[in-house]
PDB file of C-alpha atoms in Angstrom:
ATOM      1  CA  UNK A 635      68.118 133.612  33.570  1.00 48.00           C
ATOM      2  CA  UNK A 636      67.840 131.638  36.814  1.00 49.00           C
ATOM      3  CA  UNK A 637      66.146 132.827  39.970  1.00 45.00           C
ATOM      4  CA  UNK A 638      68.499 134.245  42.537  1.00 47.00           C
ATOM      5  CA  UNK A 639      67.709 134.462  46.160  1.00 44.00           C
ATOM      6  CA  UNK A 640      68.799 137.361  48.244  1.00 48.00           C
ATOM      7  CA  UNK A 641      69.146 137.294  51.983  1.00 47.00           C
ATOM      8  CA  UNK A 642      69.181 140.565  53.816  1.00 48.00           C
ATOM      9  CA  UNK A 643      71.489 141.267  56.748  1.00 53.00           C
ATOM     10  CA  UNK A 644      68.875 140.233  59.335  1.00 55.00           C
ATOM     11  CA  UNK A 645      67.796 137.044  57.603  1.00 45.00           C
ATOM     12  CA  UNK A 646      68.646 133.821  59.363  1.00 49.00           C
ATOM     13  CA  UNK A 647      69.601 130.724  57.571  1.00 48.00           C
ATOM     14  CA  UNK A 648      67.783 127.752  58.884  1.00 44.00           C
ATOM     15  CA  UNK A 649      68.844 124.225  58.426  1.00 46.00           C
ATOM     16  CA  UNK A 650      66.429 121.405  58.752  1.00 41.00           C
ATOM     17  CA  UNK A 651      67.169 119.498  61.910  1.00 40.00           C
ATOM     18  CA  UNK A 652      67.477 115.824  61.146  1.00 44.00           C
ATOM     19  CA  UNK A 653      66.780 113.344  63.886  1.00 41.00           C
ATOM     20  CA  UNK A 654      68.528 110.072  63.317  1.00 55.00           C
ATOM     21  CA  UNK A 655      66.209 107.789  65.266  1.00 57.00           C
ATOM     22  CA  UNK A 656      67.107 104.122  65.350  1.00 77.00           C
ATOM     23  CA  UNK A 657      64.368 102.630  63.185  1.00 88.00           C
ATOM     24  CA  UNK A 658      66.023  99.540  61.760  1.00 92.00           C
ATOM     25  CA  UNK A 659      65.444  95.968  62.830  1.00 95.00           C
ATOM     26  CA  UNK A 660      69.138  95.715  63.726  1.00 94.00           C
ATOM     27  CA  UNK A 661      68.632  98.444  66.357  1.00 93.00           C
ATOM     28  CA  UNK A 662      66.067  96.376  68.293  1.00 94.00           C
ATOM     29  CA  UNK A 663      66.751  92.719  67.536  1.00 95.00           C
ATOM     30  CA  UNK A 664      68.097  90.220  70.025  1.00 93.00           C
ATOM     31  CA  UNK A 665      71.655  89.291  69.145  1.00 94.00           C
ATOM     32  CA  UNK A 666      72.398  86.684  71.801  1.00 93.00           C
ATOM     33  CA  UNK A 667      70.180  83.839  70.756  1.00 94.00           C
ATOM     34  CA  UNK A 668      69.416  80.502  72.284  1.00 95.00           C
ATOM     35  CA  UNK A 669      69.736  78.224  69.279  1.00 96.00           C
ATOM     36  CA  UNK A 670      68.834  74.614  68.717  1.00 97.00           C
ATOM     37  CA  UNK A 671      70.028  71.761  66.507  1.00 97.00           C
ATOM     38  CA  UNK A 672      67.920  69.407  64.375  1.00 96.00           C
ATOM     39  CA  UNK A 673      69.006  66.335  66.356  1.00 95.00           C
ATOM     40  CA  UNK A 674      68.316  67.885  69.768  1.00 94.00           C
ATOM     41  CA  UNK A 675      65.533  66.281  71.784  1.00 91.00           C
ATOM     42  CA  UNK A 676      62.245  68.095  72.236  1.00 89.00           C
ATOM     43  CA  UNK A 677      62.555  67.555  75.973  1.00 88.00           C
ATOM     44  CA  UNK A 678      65.886  69.435  76.007  1.00 92.00           C
ATOM     45  CA  UNK A 679      64.269  72.227  73.995  1.00 93.00           C
ATOM     46  CA  UNK A 680      61.388  72.536  76.463  1.00 92.00           C
ATOM     47  CA  UNK A 681      63.879  72.692  79.334  1.00 94.00           C
ATOM     48  CA  UNK A 682      65.778  75.509  77.583  1.00 96.00           C
ATOM     49  CA  UNK A 683      62.523  77.365  76.865  1.00 95.00           C
ATOM     50  CA  UNK A 684      61.769  77.299  80.572  1.00 95.00           C
ATOM     51  CA  UNK A 685      65.325  78.107  81.683  1.00 97.00           C
ATOM     52  CA  UNK A 686      65.671  81.125  79.374  1.00 95.00           C
ATOM     53  CA  UNK A 687      62.015  82.224  79.525  1.00 93.00           C
ATOM     54  CA  UNK A 688      61.603  82.067  75.742  1.00 92.00           C
ATOM     55  CA  UNK A 689      58.933  80.594  73.522  1.00 91.00           C
ATOM     56  CA  UNK A 690      60.996  79.583  70.511  1.00 92.00           C
ATOM     57  CA  UNK A 691      64.202  79.967  68.600  1.00 94.00           C
ATOM     58  CA  UNK A 692      66.175  79.225  65.449  1.00 96.00           C
ATOM     59  CA  UNK A 693      67.416  75.775  64.529  1.00 97.00           C
ATOM     60  CA  UNK A 694      70.909  75.794  63.031  1.00 96.00           C
ATOM     61  CA  UNK A 695      72.811  73.038  61.255  1.00 95.00           C
ATOM     62  CA  UNK A 696      76.415  72.085  62.061  1.00 94.00           C
ATOM     63  CA  UNK A 697      77.677  74.914  59.824  1.00 93.00           C
ATOM     64  CA  UNK A 698      75.551  77.566  61.545  1.00 93.00           C
ATOM     65  CA  UNK A 699      73.018  77.892  58.752  1.00 95.00           C
ATOM     66  CA  UNK A 700      69.357  78.420  59.570  1.00 96.00           C
ATOM     67  CA  UNK A 701      67.343  75.270  58.830  1.00 96.00           C
ATOM     68  CA  UNK A 702      64.196  75.867  60.876  1.00 96.00           C
ATOM     69  CA  UNK A 703      62.405  77.382  63.848  1.00 95.00           C
ATOM     70  CA  UNK A 704      61.196  75.504  66.901  1.00 95.00           C
ATOM     71  CA  UNK A 705      58.449  76.948  69.082  1.00 93.00           C
ATOM     72  CA  UNK A 706      56.212  76.130  72.006  1.00 91.00           C
ATOM     73  CA  UNK A 707      53.467  75.360  69.480  1.00 89.00           C
ATOM     74  CA  UNK A 708      55.731  72.722  67.916  1.00 87.00           C
ATOM     75  CA  UNK A 709      56.330  71.259  71.372  1.00 86.00           C
ATOM     76  CA  UNK A 710      52.566  71.060  71.905  1.00 86.00           C
ATOM     77  CA  UNK A 711      52.359  68.809  68.842  1.00 81.00           C
ATOM     78  CA  UNK A 712      54.950  66.519  70.427  1.00 77.00           C
ATOM     79  CA  UNK A 713      53.136  66.409  73.749  1.00 78.00           C
ATOM     80  CA  UNK A 714      49.843  65.680  72.021  1.00 76.00           C
ATOM     81  CA  UNK A 715      51.316  62.910  69.864  1.00 70.00           C
ATOM     82  CA  UNK A 716      53.167  61.304  72.768  1.00 66.00           C
ATOM     83  CA  UNK A 717      49.917  61.062  74.714  1.00 63.00           C
ATOM     84  CA  UNK A 718      47.978  59.756  71.721  1.00 55.00           C
ATOM     85  CA  UNK A 719      50.550  57.097  70.822  1.00 60.00           C
ATOM     86  CA  UNK A 720      51.507  56.493  74.474  1.00 61.00           C
ATOM     87  CA  UNK A 721      55.190  57.167  73.765  1.00 64.00           C
ATOM     88  CA  UNK A 722      57.726  59.142  75.781  1.00 60.00           C
ATOM     89  CA  UNK A 723      58.700  62.623  74.629  1.00 60.00           C
ATOM     90  CA  UNK A 724      62.423  61.899  75.111  1.00 58.00           C
ATOM     91  CA  UNK A 725      63.107  60.274  71.754  1.00 65.00           C
ATOM     92  CA  UNK A 726      61.527  62.981  69.627  1.00 79.00           C
ATOM     93  CA  UNK A 727      63.950  65.225  67.735  1.00 88.00           C
ATOM     94  CA  UNK A 728      63.583  68.884  66.840  1.00 92.00           C
ATOM     95  CA  UNK A 729      63.899  68.104  63.144  1.00 93.00           C
ATOM     96  CA  UNK A 730      60.632  66.170  63.141  1.00 89.00           C
ATOM     97  CA  UNK A 731      58.597  69.041  64.608  1.00 89.00           C
ATOM     98  CA  UNK A 732      60.352  72.276  63.657  1.00 93.00           C
ATOM     99  CA  UNK A 733      58.978  74.662  61.059  1.00 92.00           C
ATOM    100  CA  UNK A 734      61.209  74.225  58.021  1.00 93.00           C
ATOM    101  CA  UNK A 735      59.804  76.952  55.788  1.00 90.00           C
ATOM    102  CA  UNK A 736      61.189  79.914  57.718  1.00 92.00           C
ATOM    103  CA  UNK A 737      60.263  83.479  56.969  1.00 92.00           C
ATOM    104  CA  UNK A 738      63.188  85.814  57.592  1.00 95.00           C
ATOM    105  CA  UNK A 739      63.787  89.534  57.369  1.00 95.00           C
ATOM    106  CA  UNK A 740      66.923  91.500  56.505  1.00 96.00           C
ATOM    107  CA  UNK A 741      68.859  93.326  59.223  1.00 95.00           C
ATOM    108  CA  UNK A 742      68.404  96.685  57.500  1.00 94.00           C
ATOM    109  CA  UNK A 743      64.600  96.547  57.252  1.00 95.00           C
ATOM    110  CA  UNK A 744      62.742  99.308  59.086  1.00 93.00           C
ATOM    111  CA  UNK A 745      60.707  98.391  62.143  1.00 93.00           C
ATOM    112  CA  UNK A 746      57.648  99.689  60.288  1.00 92.00           C
ATOM    113  CA  UNK A 747      58.150  97.207  57.450  1.00 94.00           C
ATOM    114  CA  UNK A 748      58.854  94.477  60.016  1.00 95.00           C
ATOM    115  CA  UNK A 749      55.575  95.345  61.764  1.00 94.00           C
ATOM    116  CA  UNK A 750      53.864  94.866  58.401  1.00 93.00           C
ATOM    117  CA  UNK A 751      55.452  91.405  58.046  1.00 94.00           C
ATOM    118  CA  UNK A 752      54.219  90.467  61.526  1.00 93.00           C
ATOM    119  CA  UNK A 753      50.771  91.794  60.631  1.00 91.00           C
ATOM    120  CA  UNK A 754      50.550  89.698  57.474  1.00 92.00           C
ATOM    121  CA  UNK A 755      51.985  86.480  58.907  1.00 88.00           C
ATOM    122  CA  UNK A 756      51.092  84.762  62.119  1.00 83.00           C
ATOM    123  CA  UNK A 757      54.602  84.654  63.598  1.00 85.00           C
ATOM    124  CA  UNK A 758      55.821  85.578  67.078  1.00 88.00           C
ATOM    125  CA  UNK A 759      59.444  85.945  66.043  1.00 90.00           C
ATOM    126  CA  UNK A 760      61.443  86.336  62.852  1.00 94.00           C
ATOM    127  CA  UNK A 761      65.089  85.479  62.248  1.00 96.00           C
ATOM    128  CA  UNK A 762      67.133  88.451  61.083  1.00 96.00           C
ATOM    129  CA  UNK A 763      69.565  87.764  58.264  1.00 96.00           C
ATOM    130  CA  UNK A 764      72.629  89.481  56.849  1.00 95.00           C
ATOM    131  CA  UNK A 765      74.568  88.052  53.905  1.00 92.00           C
ATOM    132  CA  UNK A 766      72.750  84.712  54.218  1.00 91.00           C
ATOM    133  CA  UNK A 767      73.586  84.238  57.909  1.00 93.00           C
ATOM    134  CA  UNK A 768      71.415  84.684  60.971  1.00 96.00           C
ATOM    135  CA  UNK A 769      72.545  87.717  62.978  1.00 96.00           C
ATOM    136  CA  UNK A 770      69.629  88.003  65.368  1.00 96.00           C
ATOM    137  CA  UNK A 771      65.956  87.594  65.967  1.00 95.00           C
ATOM    138  CA  UNK A 772      63.178  90.120  66.377  1.00 96.00           C
ATOM    139  CA  UNK A 773      59.874  89.531  68.080  1.00 93.00           C
ATOM    140  CA  UNK A 774      56.537  91.283  68.029  1.00 93.00           C
ATOM    141  CA  UNK A 775      57.363  92.584  71.494  1.00 93.00           C
ATOM    142  CA  UNK A 776      60.623  94.111  70.189  1.00 94.00           C
ATOM    143  CA  UNK A 777      58.602  96.015  67.573  1.00 94.00           C
ATOM    144  CA  UNK A 778      56.217  97.304  70.261  1.00 93.00           C
ATOM    145  CA  UNK A 779      59.191  98.453  72.381  1.00 91.00           C
ATOM    146  CA  UNK A 780      60.658 100.243  69.345  1.00 91.00           C
ATOM    147  CA  UNK A 781      57.352 101.993  68.649  1.00 88.00           C
ATOM    148  CA  UNK A 782      57.128 103.163  72.266  1.00 89.00           C
ATOM    149  CA  UNK A 783      60.661 104.567  72.115  1.00 85.00           C
ATOM    150  CA  UNK A 784      59.857 106.395  68.902  1.00 81.00           C
ATOM    151  CA  UNK A 785      56.366 107.559  69.891  1.00 73.00           C
ATOM    152  CA  UNK A 786      57.482 111.153  70.414  1.00 63.00           C
ATOM    153  CA  UNK A 787      59.294 111.341  67.086  1.00 58.00           C
ATOM    154  CA  UNK A 788      58.135 112.091  63.588  1.00 54.00           C
ATOM    155  CA  UNK A 789      59.025 109.482  61.051  1.00 50.00           C
TER     156      UNK A 789
END
């Protein structure tokens, strides 16, 4: 015989209130990205960094597939080499200096798991992927903003 519960006439049914806080990477990522191409000059990249106030971005091939990341740190290598070899920066291409082994995260990862990825790897930004295509980018700052927005919530 199973246990039956009885509710008297004054008993109130309570339902657990669920708060659907936006906690996924897709809720906080940047969707409008400044992207670069492998054959683009480093000088053009540095100009775009300055113009858009960014410190890096994804490198996409002609078909829109992610092939690397270019960052200010990569540009520093170019500047250093150009001084050492006494060559102009103009003829250097992104492909030579970009990071080719790119760590990515899925769009449906929680910001908590993304924070863990940032903690374990020394990256400032991570491309966000869905079905093999880049759909955005999330930065450490985006994760901090998400945490501040959720600070009053229980997760």
